[in-house]
CSV table of C-alpha atoms in Angstrom, one decimal:
chain,number,residue,atom,x,y,z
A,1,MET,CA,-56.5,-68.4,-11.8
A,2,LYS,CA,-54.5,-71.2,-10.6
A,3,PRO,CA,-55.8,-73.2,-7.6
A,4,SER,CA,-52.5,-72.5,-5.7
A,5,GLN,CA,-53.5,-68.6,-5.7
A,6,PHE,CA,-56.9,-69.4,-3.8
A,7,ALA,CA,-56.9,-68.3,-0.3
A,8,LYS,CA,-58.8,-70.7,2.2
A,9,GLY,CA,-62.4,-70.8,1.1
A,10,PHE,CA,-61.7,-70.4,-2.5
A,11,GLN,CA,-60.4,-74.0,-3.5
A,12,ALA,CA,-62.2,-75.5,-6.4
A,13,ARG,CA,-63.8,-78.9,-6.0
A,14,PRO,CA,-61.5,-81.6,-7.6
A,15,ASP,CA,-64.5,-83.5,-9.1
A,16,THR,CA,-65.6,-80.8,-11.6
A,17,THR,CA,-67.9,-81.9,-14.2
A,18,SER,CA,-69.1,-80.4,-17.6
A,19,SER,CA,-72.4,-79.4,-15.9
A,20,GLU,CA,-70.7,-77.3,-13.4
A,21,LYS,CA,-69.9,-74.9,-16.2
A,22,ARG,CA,-73.4,-73.4,-15.8
A,23,THR,CA,-73.2,-70.0,-14.0
A,24,ALA,CA,-74.0,-69.7,-10.2
A,25,LEU,CA,-77.2,-67.9,-11.3
A,26,ASP,CA,-78.3,-70.7,-13.6
A,27,ARG,CA,-77.6,-73.2,-10.8
A,28,LEU,CA,-79.8,-71.3,-8.4
A,29,ASN,CA,-82.5,-71.1,-10.9
A,30,ALA,CA,-82.2,-74.8,-11.2
A,31,ILE,CA,-82.6,-75.1,-7.6
A,32,ASP,CA,-85.6,-72.8,-7.2
A,33,GLY,CA,-87.3,-74.9,-10.1
A,34,LEU,CA,-87.3,-77.9,-7.7
A,35,VAL,CA,-89.5,-76.2,-5.2
A,36,LYS,CA,-93.1,-77.0,-5.8
A,37,ASN,CA,-96.1,-74.9,-4.9
A,38,GLY,CA,-97.5,-75.7,-1.6
A,39,ALA,CA,-94.6,-77.5,-0.5
A,40,THR,CA,-94.6,-77.8,3.6
A,41,ALA,CA,-91.7,-76.6,5.6
A,42,ASN,CA,-90.1,-79.2,7.7
A,43,GLU,CA,-88.1,-78.7,10.8
A,44,ILE,CA,-84.5,-79.9,10.5
A,45,PRO,CA,-82.9,-80.3,13.9
A,46,SER,CA,-79.7,-78.4,14.6
A,47,ARG,CA,-77.8,-81.7,15.0
A,48,ALA,CA,-79.1,-84.6,13.0
A,49,THR,CA,-79.4,-88.1,14.8
A,50,THR,CA,-80.0,-90.2,11.8
A,51,SER,CA,-78.1,-91.1,9.0
A,52,ALA,CA,-80.7,-92.5,6.6
A,53,VAL,CA,-83.1,-90.8,4.3
A,54,SER,CA,-86.5,-90.3,5.8
A,55,PRO,CA,-89.2,-92.5,4.2
A,56,GLY,CA,-91.1,-89.3,2.9
A,57,VAL,CA,-88.2,-88.0,0.8
A,58,THR,CA,-88.4,-88.6,-2.7
A,59,GLU,CA,-85.7,-89.7,-5.1
A,60,VAL,CA,-83.6,-86.9,-6.5
A,61,ASP,CA,-82.4,-86.3,-9.9
A,62,THR,CA,-79.5,-88.5,-10.9
A,63,THR,CA,-77.8,-85.6,-12.7
A,64,ASP,CA,-78.0,-83.5,-9.5
A,65,VAL,CA,-76.8,-86.3,-7.3
A,66,ALA,CA,-73.8,-86.8,-9.7
A,67,ASN,CA,-72.8,-83.1,-9.3
A,68,GLU,CA,-72.9,-83.1,-5.6
A,69,SER,CA,-70.0,-82.3,-3.4
A,70,ALA,CA,-69.4,-85.1,-1.0
A,71,ALA,CA,-70.0,-82.9,2.1
A,72,TYR,CA,-73.2,-81.9,0.8
A,73,ARG,CA,-74.4,-85.4,-0.1
A,74,ALA,CA,-73.2,-86.7,3.5
A,75,TRP,CA,-75.3,-83.8,5.2
A,76,ARG,CA,-78.2,-84.3,2.9
A,77,LEU,CA,-78.3,-88.1,3.6
A,78,GLU,CA,-77.9,-87.5,7.3
A,79,HIS,CA,-80.7,-85.2,7.5
A,80,GLY,CA,-83.1,-86.7,5.0
A,81,TYR,CA,-83.0,-83.8,2.9
A,82,ARG,CA,-83.8,-83.5,-0.9
A,83,PRO,CA,-82.4,-80.6,-3.0
A,84,GLY,CA,-85.0,-77.7,-3.2
A,85,GLN,CA,-87.0,-78.7,-0.1
A,86,VAL,CA,-88.2,-75.7,1.9
A,87,ILE,CA,-87.5,-76.2,5.8
A,88,ASP,CA,-87.7,-74.2,8.9
A,89,LEU,CA,-84.4,-73.2,10.3
A,90,ALA,CA,-83.7,-71.5,13.7
A,91,LEU,CA,-82.5,-67.9,13.0
A,92,LYS,CA,-79.8,-68.5,15.8
A,93,ALA,CA,-78.3,-71.1,13.5
A,94,ILE,CA,-78.0,-68.8,10.6
A,95,LYS,CA,-75.0,-66.6,10.2
A,96,PRO,CA,-73.6,-64.2,7.6
A,97,SER,CA,-71.2,-65.4,4.9
A,98,PRO,CA,-67.7,-64.1,5.0
A,99,PHE,CA,-68.1,-63.8,1.2
A,100,ASN,CA,-71.4,-61.9,1.3
A,101,PRO,CA,-71.4,-59.5,-1.6
A,102,ARG,CA,-73.4,-56.9,0.5
A,103,HIS,CA,-71.7,-54.7,3.1
A,104,PHE,CA,-74.2,-52.1,3.7
A,105,TYR,CA,-77.9,-52.6,5.0
A,106,LEU,CA,-80.1,-49.5,5.6
A,107,LYS,CA,-81.8,-49.6,8.9
A,108,SER,CA,-85.0,-48.0,7.3
A,109,SER,CA,-85.2,-50.6,4.6
A,110,ILE,CA,-84.7,-53.5,7.2
A,111,ALA,CA,-87.4,-52.0,9.5
A,112,GLU,CA,-89.8,-51.6,6.5
A,113,LEU,CA,-89.4,-55.3,5.4
A,114,ALA,CA,-89.8,-56.3,9.1
A,115,VAL,CA,-93.1,-54.6,9.1
A,116,ASN,CA,-94.2,-56.5,5.9
A,117,LEU,CA,-93.0,-59.7,7.2
A,118,ALA,CA,-94.9,-59.2,10.4
A,119,LYS,CA,-98.1,-58.7,8.4
A,120,GLN,CA,-97.8,-61.1,5.6
A,121,GLY,CA,-95.1,-63.6,6.7
A,122,GLN,CA,-92.2,-64.8,4.7
A,123,GLN,CA,-93.2,-65.4,1.2
A,124,GLN,CA,-89.7,-66.2,-0.2
A,125,ALA,CA,-87.1,-68.8,1.2
A,126,ILE,CA,-83.7,-67.8,1.8
A,127,HIS,CA,-80.7,-69.9,0.6
A,128,VAL,CA,-78.3,-71.4,2.9
A,129,ILE,CA,-75.1,-73.2,2.9
A,130,PRO,CA,-74.3,-75.7,5.8
A,131,ASP,CA,-71.1,-74.9,7.8
A,132,TYR,CA,-69.6,-78.5,7.7
A,133,ASP,CA,-66.9,-77.4,10.2
A,134,ASN,CA,-69.5,-76.4,12.8
A,135,PRO,CA,-72.6,-78.6,12.4
A,136,GLY,CA,-76.0,-77.2,13.0
A,137,THR,CA,-75.0,-73.8,11.6
A,138,TYR,CA,-75.6,-72.4,8.2
A,139,PHE,CA,-74.1,-69.4,6.1
A,140,VAL,CA,-76.6,-67.2,4.2
A,141,SER,CA,-76.1,-67.4,0.5
A,142,ASP,CA,-78.9,-65.4,-0.6
A,143,GLY,CA,-81.4,-63.5,1.7
A,144,GLY,CA,-79.3,-61.5,4.2
A,145,ARG,CA,-81.7,-58.8,4.3
A,146,ARG,CA,-84.6,-61.0,4.8
A,147,VAL,CA,-82.8,-62.6,7.9
A,148,ARG,CA,-82.0,-59.3,9.5
A,149,ALA,CA,-85.7,-58.3,9.0
A,150,LEU,CA,-87.0,-61.6,10.4
A,151,LYS,CA,-84.9,-60.7,13.5
A,152,GLU,CA,-86.2,-57.2,13.7
A,153,ALA,CA,-89.7,-58.7,13.6
A,154,ASN,CA,-88.9,-61.0,16.5
A,155,ASN,CA,-89.2,-64.2,14.5
A,156,GLU,CA,-87.3,-67.3,15.6
A,157,SER,CA,-87.0,-69.2,12.4
A,158,ALA,CA,-86.8,-68.7,8.7
A,159,LYS,CA,-88.0,-70.7,5.7
A,160,ALA,CA,-84.8,-72.0,4.0
A,161,ILE,CA,-83.6,-73.9,1.1
A,162,VAL,CA,-80.2,-75.7,1.7
A,163,ILE,CA,-78.0,-75.5,-1.4
A,164,ASP,CA,-74.6,-77.0,-2.5
A,165,LEU,CA,-72.0,-74.3,-2.8
A,166,PRO,CA,-68.5,-73.9,-1.4
A,167,ILE,CA,-68.2,-71.0,0.8
A,168,GLY,CA,-66.0,-68.8,-1.3
A,169,LEU,CA,-65.7,-67.2,-4.8
A,170,GLU,CA,-68.5,-69.3,-6.1
A,171,SER,CA,-71.0,-68.3,-3.3
A,172,TYR,CA,-69.9,-64.6,-3.7
A,173,LYS,CA,-70.4,-64.8,-7.4
A,174,LEU,CA,-73.8,-66.1,-6.9
A,175,GLY,CA,-75.1,-63.5,-4.6
A,176,TYR,CA,-73.2,-60.9,-6.7
A,177,ASP,CA,-75.2,-61.9,-9.9
A,178,LEU,CA,-78.6,-61.9,-8.0
A,179,ASN,CA,-78.1,-58.7,-6.5
A,180,VAL,CA,-77.1,-57.1,-9.8
A,181,GLN,CA,-80.3,-58.4,-11.3
A,182,ARG,CA,-82.3,-56.9,-8.4
A,183,ASP,CA,-80.5,-53.7,-8.7
A,184,SER,CA,-79.6,-54.1,-4.9
A,185,GLN,CA,-75.9,-54.4,-5.3
A,186,THR,CA,-74.2,-51.0,-4.8
A,187,VAL,CA,-70.8,-49.6,-5.8
A,188,PHE,CA,-70.1,-49.0,-2.0
A,189,ASP,CA,-70.7,-52.8,-1.3
A,190,ASN,CA,-68.3,-53.7,-4.0
A,191,ALA,CA,-65.7,-51.1,-2.8
A,192,VAL,CA,-65.6,-52.5,0.7
A,193,VAL,CA,-65.8,-56.2,-0.3
A,194,TRP,CA,-63.3,-56.0,-3.2
A,195,ARG,CA,-60.9,-54.0,-1.0
A,196,ARG,CA,-61.1,-56.7,1.5
A,197,PHE,CA,-60.5,-59.5,-1.0
A,198,LEU,CA,-57.2,-57.9,-2.2
A,199,ASP,CA,-56.1,-57.0,1.4
A,200,ASP,CA,-56.6,-60.5,2.4
A,201,ARG,CA,-54.7,-61.9,-0.8
A,202,HIS,CA,-57.6,-63.6,-2.2
A,203,PHE,CA,-56.5,-61.9,-5.5
A,204,GLN,CA,-52.9,-60.8,-6.4
A,205,SER,CA,-54.1,-57.6,-8.4
A,206,GLN,CA,-57.1,-55.7,-9.3
A,207,LYS,CA,-56.6,-57.0,-12.9
A,208,GLU,CA,-56.9,-60.6,-11.7
A,209,LEU,CA,-60.0,-59.6,-9.7
A,210,ALA,CA,-61.6,-58.0,-12.6
A,211,GLU,CA,-60.9,-61.0,-14.9
A,212,HIS,CA,-62.3,-63.3,-12.4
A,213,LEU,CA,-65.5,-61.2,-12.0
A,214,GLY,CA,-65.8,-60.7,-15.9
A,215,LEU,CA,-65.6,-57.1,-15.4
A,216,ASP,CA,-63.4,-54.1,-16.9
A,217,GLU,CA,-60.4,-53.4,-14.9
A,218,SER,CA,-61.7,-49.7,-14.8
A,219,THR,CA,-64.8,-50.8,-13.1
A,220,VAL,CA,-62.8,-52.4,-10.3
A,221,ALA,CA,-60.4,-49.3,-10.1
A,222,VAL,CA,-63.2,-46.9,-9.5
A,223,ALA,CA,-64.7,-49.0,-6.8
A,224,LEU,CA,-61.2,-49.4,-5.1
A,225,SER,CA,-60.8,-45.7,-5.1
A,226,ILE,CA,-64.2,-45.1,-3.5
A,227,ALA,CA,-63.1,-47.8,-0.8
A,228,LYS,CA,-60.7,-45.2,0.5
A,229,LEU,CA,-63.8,-43.1,1.8
A,230,PRO,CA,-64.7,-43.6,5.5
A,231,GLU,CA,-67.9,-45.7,5.9
A,232,THR,CA,-69.5,-42.7,7.8
A,233,VAL,CA,-69.4,-41.1,4.4
A,234,MET,CA,-70.4,-44.0,2.5
A,235,HIS,CA,-73.3,-44.4,4.6
A,236,GLU,CA,-74.6,-40.9,3.7
A,237,MET,CA,-74.7,-42.0,0.0
A,238,VAL,CA,-75.8,-45.5,0.3
A,239,ALA,CA,-79.2,-44.1,1.3
A,240,ARG,CA,-79.5,-42.5,-2.0
A,241,PRO,CA,-78.6,-44.8,-4.7
A,242,ASP,CA,-80.6,-42.7,-7.3
A,243,ARG,CA,-78.1,-39.8,-6.6
A,244,PHE,CA,-74.9,-41.7,-6.0
A,245,GLY,CA,-73.9,-44.0,-8.6
A,246,SER,CA,-70.3,-45.0,-9.3
A,247,ASN,CA,-69.4,-41.7,-11.3
A,248,MET,CA,-70.9,-39.4,-8.7
A,249,ALA,CA,-69.1,-41.5,-5.8
A,250,TYR,CA,-66.0,-41.2,-7.6
A,251,GLN,CA,-66.0,-37.5,-7.8
A,252,VAL,CA,-66.9,-37.5,-4.0
A,253,GLY,CA,-63.9,-39.7,-3.3
A,254,ARG,CA,-61.6,-37.2,-5.1
A,255,TYR,CA,-63.1,-34.3,-3.1
A,256,HIS,CA,-62.5,-36.2,0.1
A,257,THR,CA,-58.9,-36.9,-0.7
A,258,ALA,CA,-58.3,-33.2,-1.1
A,259,ARG,CA,-60.7,-31.8,1.6
A,260,GLY,CA,-61.3,-34.5,4.3
A,261,ALA,CA,-64.3,-35.9,5.7
A,262,ASP,CA,-66.4,-32.9,7.1
A,263,ALA,CA,-66.0,-31.0,3.9
A,264,THR,CA,-67.0,-34.0,2.0
A,265,LEU,CA,-70.2,-34.4,4.2
A,266,ARG,CA,-71.2,-30.8,3.5
A,267,LEU,CA,-70.7,-31.4,-0.2
A,268,ILE,CA,-73.0,-34.5,-0.1
A,269,ASN,CA,-75.6,-32.4,1.5
A,270,LYS,CA,-75.3,-29.8,-1.1
A,271,ILE,CA,-75.5,-32.5,-3.9
A,272,LEU,CA,-78.9,-33.6,-2.5
A,273,ALA,CA,-80.2,-30.1,-1.6
A,274,ASP,CA,-79.2,-28.6,-4.9
A,275,ASP,CA,-79.7,-31.5,-7.1
A,276,LEU,CA,-76.1,-31.3,-8.5
A,277,SER,CA,-75.1,-33.2,-11.5
A,278,THR,CA,-71.9,-35.3,-11.8
A,279,ARG,CA,-70.6,-32.6,-14.1
A,280,GLN,CA,-71.2,-29.8,-11.5
A,281,VAL,CA,-69.5,-31.8,-8.8
A,282,ALA,CA,-66.5,-32.6,-11.0
A,283,ASP,CA,-66.2,-28.8,-11.4
A,284,ILE,CA,-66.3,-28.3,-7.9
A,285,VAL,CA,-63.5,-31.0,-7.4
A,286,LYS,CA,-61.4,-29.4,-10.1
A,287,GLY,CA,-61.9,-26.0,-8.2
A,288,ARG,CA,-64.0,-24.1,-11.1
A,289,ALA,CA,-67.0,-23.8,-8.7
A,290,ASN,CA,-67.5,-23.1,-5.0
A,291,ALA,CA,-69.2,-25.7,-2.7
A,292,GLN,CA,-70.2,-22.7,-0.7
A,293,GLU,CA,-68.8,-24.3,2.4
A,294,SER,CA,-67.6,-20.9,3.9
A,295,THR,CA,-71.0,-19.9,4.7
A,296,LYS,CA,-71.6,-22.9,6.8
A,297,PRO,CA,-70.1,-22.9,10.4
A,298,ALA,CA,-67.4,-25.3,10.9
A,299,GLY,CA,-68.9,-26.8,14.0
A,300,ARG,CA,-72.2,-27.5,12.3
A,301,GLN,CA,-74.3,-29.9,14.3
A,302,ARG,CA,-74.5,-33.3,12.8
A,303,TYR,CA,-78.0,-35.2,12.8
A,304,ALA,CA,-78.5,-38.0,15.2
A,305,GLN,CA,-80.9,-39.9,13.1
A,306,ARG,CA,-82.2,-40.0,9.6
A,307,LEU,CA,-85.3,-41.5,8.1
A,308,GLU,CA,-85.7,-41.7,4.3
A,309,ILE,CA,-89.2,-41.0,3.4
A,310,LYS,CA,-90.8,-42.7,0.5
A,311,LEU,CA,-94.2,-42.3,-1.4
A,312,GLY,CA,-95.2,-45.0,-3.6
A,313,GLY,CA,-91.8,-46.7,-3.5
A,314,VAL,CA,-90.1,-43.4,-4.5
A,315,SER,CA,-87.7,-41.2,-2.2
A,316,VAL,CA,-89.2,-37.8,-1.8
A,317,GLY,CA,-87.0,-36.7,1.2
A,318,ASP,CA,-85.9,-37.4,4.8
A,319,LEU,CA,-86.5,-36.7,8.4
A,320,LYS,CA,-83.6,-35.9,10.5
A,321,SER,CA,-83.4,-35.5,14.3
A,322,TYR,CA,-80.7,-33.3,16.1
A,323,GLY,CA,-80.1,-33.6,19.7
A,324,ASP,CA,-82.9,-34.0,22.1
A,325,ASP,CA,-85.4,-31.3,20.8
A,326,ARG,CA,-85.0,-30.6,17.2
A,327,ILE,CA,-86.2,-32.3,14.0
A,328,GLU,CA,-85.9,-31.2,10.3
A,329,LEU,CA,-88.2,-32.5,7.5
A,330,ARG,CA,-87.4,-32.0,3.9
A,331,LEU,CA,-89.6,-33.1,1.1
A,332,LYS,CA,-89.7,-32.2,-2.6
A,333,GLY,CA,-91.6,-33.5,-5.7
A,334,LEU,CA,-95.0,-33.5,-4.1
A,335,SER,CA,-98.2,-32.6,-5.5
A,336,ARG,CA,-99.6,-29.4,-4.2
A,337,GLU,CA,-102.5,-31.4,-2.6
A,338,LYS,CA,-100.2,-33.7,-0.9
A,339,ARG,CA,-98.1,-31.0,0.4
A,340,ASP,CA,-101.1,-29.1,1.7
A,341,ASP,CA,-102.2,-32.2,3.4
A,342,ILE,CA,-99.0,-32.9,5.2
A,343,LEU,CA,-99.0,-29.3,6.3
A,344,ARG,CA,-102.4,-29.8,7.8
A,345,GLN,CA,-101.4,-32.9,9.5
A,346,ILE,CA,-98.3,-31.3,11.0
A,347,GLU,CA,-100.3,-28.3,12.2
A,348,LYS,CA,-102.9,-30.5,13.8
A,349,MET,CA,-100.2,-32.5,15.6
A,350,LEU,CA,-98.7,-29.3,17.1
A,351,LYS,CA,-101.9,-27.8,18.5
């Protein structure tokens, strides 16, 4: 891609060196390697008042210095910061990146992590990028879920490492690579973000987008077809990544095109309840099978809240609430002993 085709935020640095040929993931690993065990977190004020390196800051590697952007180097010297140093940053100074690869964050997942952080504290630093146009603020490069959970746990600050990346495609690719390694990147995140990239003219075509991400064009095409789904429908599938991969979501998208949102939500419920395979759903889409929608009233009440239930980190069902006086608990894959124990506990609560 030519530099002239980049929208704002995608410009490449003019002082590109051979060391920048490393992938964004390699670069982050190099940054993490600088963090020493037992390093103390130091507070950096929202606006610096000095322009010299603090006496306690050690000399940085000359290779890293040579590869620094001018903006990052100026910020680092002004704040007395050394690459890889873990610091405390106020959460109010940290904001989402416009090029965050994640779009969906499950409330249940955030709440679970918030409880863990409240008990054990933050064990892993997030990575942030200074917003040079708005001094004292930082974009999240890696750790958006942790930031949300820290806020949920009523923390006021986060442990952070300040890295040297431009906000744009490079920071997006870094986060994307990391999420793929962690299996936390979903086709639904890709669908929404990639659609936005094309709508905002960051790329001229899906082929160009695929080439820049190093993916098959068919992979991008499938994600973009899923992007046509309403987010309310996508949210139902995001909660069950074990059941809704790209192929299943693609079939659901085809069904939505033909039948609309309400019928699609009923199909999603049937997929979960009957454990339908992708082939079975494809047959329903093609009309060779019946989704049994006629047996359900058109005005079926939608649940107000859904909580995914896990045992040993594995999803076993959910708890749904309807209106002011109704709840529905659905569990499967339990041992007989666990099932009977749950029944006894429910009976005890209702007495």
